[in-house]
Every structure is written in structure tokens, then in C-alpha cells.
Amino acid sequence: MSETEWVIHDLHFADGDHRRAVCCISTVTDTEVEVLWMRDLPLPLRHASAYDVLHEVERFQEARRATRPIPIPRLPPPAH
């Protein structure tokens, strides 16, 4: 967007899809940025830099992908 504002996009979604925008980042000071999350992510609103925000999003996504679904055993109904 500019030298002091950025947007992180999720490239899994097509251009024009509202889910593509992950967050908007604005410079607050030389050592702090503020994040407006466009998704419900449990991540901080302030970071040291835009790169820190990007790395935080990447770590969050990796943690979500790292676990496999827990299999639910299929048992026959109890005999009466």
C-alpha cells in the first residue's frame, strides 16, 4: 500500500475474494507497527515490524497444519 502501510494476503484465495486479506499493518513508530486483523486470529495487535507480523502469521498457520485429525473409532452399537 505504502512505505508505512502493508496488507498480508492469503494466496489460497482468488483476487477479489474477501477472505484473501489477512490483515492490514500500519507503522506506529520506528520500532512498532499496529495490526488490524481481518480474520479472527488469536494474535497480538502490536509488533516490532511488518516482518514480525508475517512470521507470526506463518507460525500460526504452520501450527494449525502440524496436527492431524484425531481418528474417532467406529464401534458397533452395544448388544442388548
PDB file of C-alpha atoms in Angstrom:
ATOM      1  CA  MET A   1       0.000   0.000   0.000  1.00  0.00           C
ATOM      2  CA  SER A   2       2.728   2.491   1.016  1.00  0.00           C
ATOM      3  CA  GLU A   3       6.022   2.774   2.875  1.00  0.00           C
ATOM      4  CA  THR A   4       4.145   2.823   6.196  1.00  0.00           C
ATOM      5  CA  GLU A   5       1.189   0.518   5.470  1.00  0.00           C
ATOM      6  CA  TRP A   6       1.015  -3.074   4.255  1.00  0.00           C
ATOM      7  CA  VAL A   7      -1.552  -5.812   3.693  1.00  0.00           C
ATOM      8  CA  ILE A   8      -0.883  -9.531   4.118  1.00  0.00           C
ATOM      9  CA  HIS A   9      -2.808 -11.703   1.643  1.00  0.00           C
ATOM     10  CA  ASP A  10      -3.621 -15.402   1.781  1.00  0.00           C
ATOM     11  CA  LEU A  11      -2.810 -16.615  -1.724  1.00  0.00           C
ATOM     12  CA  HIS A  12      -5.060 -19.656  -1.308  1.00  0.00           C
ATOM     13  CA  PHE A  13      -7.939 -17.325  -2.189  1.00  0.00           C
ATOM     14  CA  ALA A  14      -8.528 -15.653  -5.561  1.00  0.00           C
ATOM     15  CA  ASP A  15      -8.236 -11.922  -6.212  1.00  0.00           C
ATOM     16  CA  GLY A  16     -11.498 -10.282  -5.253  1.00  0.00           C
ATOM     17  CA  ASP A  17     -12.306 -12.871  -2.574  1.00  0.00           C
ATOM     18  CA  HIS A  18     -12.785 -11.022   0.738  1.00  0.00           C
ATOM     19  CA  ARG A  19     -11.064 -13.896   2.592  1.00  0.00           C
ATOM     20  CA  ARG A  20      -7.786 -13.129   0.799  1.00  0.00           C
ATOM     21  CA  ALA A  21      -6.912 -10.201   3.129  1.00  0.00           C
ATOM     22  CA  VAL A  22      -5.451 -11.471   6.398  1.00  0.00           C
ATOM     23  CA  CYS A  23      -4.528  -8.140   7.998  1.00  0.00           C
ATOM     24  CA  CYS A  24      -3.553  -4.508   7.478  1.00  0.00           C
ATOM     25  CA  ILE A  25      -0.356  -3.248   9.102  1.00  0.00           C
ATOM     26  CA  SER A  26       0.367   0.405   9.941  1.00  0.00           C
ATOM     27  CA  THR A  27       3.559   1.938  11.284  1.00  0.00           C
ATOM     28  CA  VAL A  28       3.107   3.497  14.737  1.00  0.00           C
ATOM     29  CA  THR A  29       6.758   4.347  15.487  1.00  0.00           C
ATOM     30  CA  ASP A  30      10.143   3.342  14.090  1.00  0.00           C
ATOM     31  CA  THR A  31      10.044   0.252  16.317  1.00  0.00           C
ATOM     32  CA  GLU A  32       6.340  -0.628  16.392  1.00  0.00           C
ATOM     33  CA  VAL A  33       3.519  -1.483  13.994  1.00  0.00           C
ATOM     34  CA  GLU A  34      -0.184  -1.932  14.665  1.00  0.00           C
ATOM     35  CA  VAL A  35      -2.196  -4.741  13.101  1.00  0.00           C
ATOM     36  CA  LEU A  36      -5.850  -4.668  12.074  1.00  0.00           C
ATOM     37  CA  TRP A  37      -6.788  -8.345  11.767  1.00  0.00           C
ATOM     38  CA  MET A  38      -9.323  -9.087   9.028  1.00  0.00           C
ATOM     39  CA  ARG A  39      -9.716 -12.609  10.408  1.00  0.00           C
ATOM     40  CA  ASP A  40     -10.404 -13.885  13.882  1.00  0.00           C
ATOM     41  CA  LEU A  41      -6.818 -14.796  14.792  1.00  0.00           C
ATOM     42  CA  PRO A  42      -5.567 -15.000  18.388  1.00  0.00           C
ATOM     43  CA  LEU A  43      -2.504 -12.897  17.591  1.00  0.00           C
ATOM     44  CA  PRO A  44      -1.208  -9.625  19.100  1.00  0.00           C
ATOM     45  CA  LEU A  45      -2.282  -6.222  17.789  1.00  0.00           C
ATOM     46  CA  ARG A  46       1.228  -4.730  18.041  1.00  0.00           C
ATOM     47  CA  HIS A  47       4.569  -5.992  16.760  1.00  0.00           C
ATOM     48  CA  ALA A  48       8.077  -4.667  16.261  1.00  0.00           C
ATOM     49  CA  SER A  49       7.842  -4.756  12.442  1.00  0.00           C
ATOM     50  CA  ALA A  50       5.751  -5.881   9.481  1.00  0.00           C
ATOM     51  CA  TYR A  51       8.159  -8.801   9.050  1.00  0.00           C
ATOM     52  CA  ASP A  52       7.376  -9.909  12.614  1.00  0.00           C
ATOM     53  CA  VAL A  53       3.662  -9.896  11.760  1.00  0.00           C
ATOM     54  CA  LEU A  54       4.288 -12.005   8.650  1.00  0.00           C
ATOM     55  CA  HIS A  55       6.368 -14.513  10.633  1.00  0.00           C
ATOM     56  CA  GLU A  56       3.692 -14.678  13.350  1.00  0.00           C
ATOM     57  CA  VAL A  57       1.015 -15.466  10.729  1.00  0.00           C
ATOM     58  CA  GLU A  58       3.254 -18.120   9.145  1.00  0.00           C
ATOM     59  CA  ARG A  59       3.942 -19.747  12.553  1.00  0.00           C
ATOM     60  CA  PHE A  60       0.235 -19.736  13.384  1.00  0.00           C
ATOM     61  CA  GLN A  61      -0.649 -21.386  10.059  1.00  0.00           C
ATOM     62  CA  GLU A  62       2.109 -23.997  10.444  1.00  0.00           C
ATOM     63  CA  ALA A  63       0.905 -24.885  13.941  1.00  0.00           C
ATOM     64  CA  ARG A  64      -2.616 -25.408  12.612  1.00  0.00           C
ATOM     65  CA  ARG A  65      -1.374 -27.683   9.807  1.00  0.00           C
ATOM     66  CA  ALA A  66       1.020 -29.632  12.025  1.00  0.00           C
ATOM     67  CA  THR A  67      -1.633 -31.711  13.745  1.00  0.00           C
ATOM     68  CA  ARG A  68      -3.551 -34.454  12.043  1.00  0.00           C
ATOM     69  CA  PRO A  69      -7.197 -35.023  12.816  1.00  0.00           C
ATOM     70  CA  ILE A  70      -7.777 -37.365  15.723  1.00  0.00           C
ATOM     71  CA  PRO A  71      -9.425 -40.526  14.401  1.00  0.00           C
ATOM     72  CA  ILE A  72     -12.718 -41.411  16.031  1.00  0.00           C
ATOM     73  CA  PRO A  73     -13.050 -45.175  16.436  1.00  0.00           C
ATOM     74  CA  ARG A  74     -16.131 -46.626  14.841  1.00  0.00           C
ATOM     75  CA  LEU A  75     -17.546 -49.171  17.211  1.00  0.00           C
ATOM     76  CA  PRO A  76     -20.653 -51.262  16.683  1.00  0.00           C
ATOM     77  CA  PRO A  77     -23.614 -50.365  18.900  1.00  0.00           C
ATOM     78  CA  PRO A  78     -23.669 -52.248  22.200  1.00  0.00           C
ATOM     79  CA  ALA A  79     -25.578 -55.531  22.183  1.00  0.00           C
ATOM     80  CA  HIS A  80     -28.771 -55.567  24.236  1.00  0.00           C
TER      81      HIS A  80
END
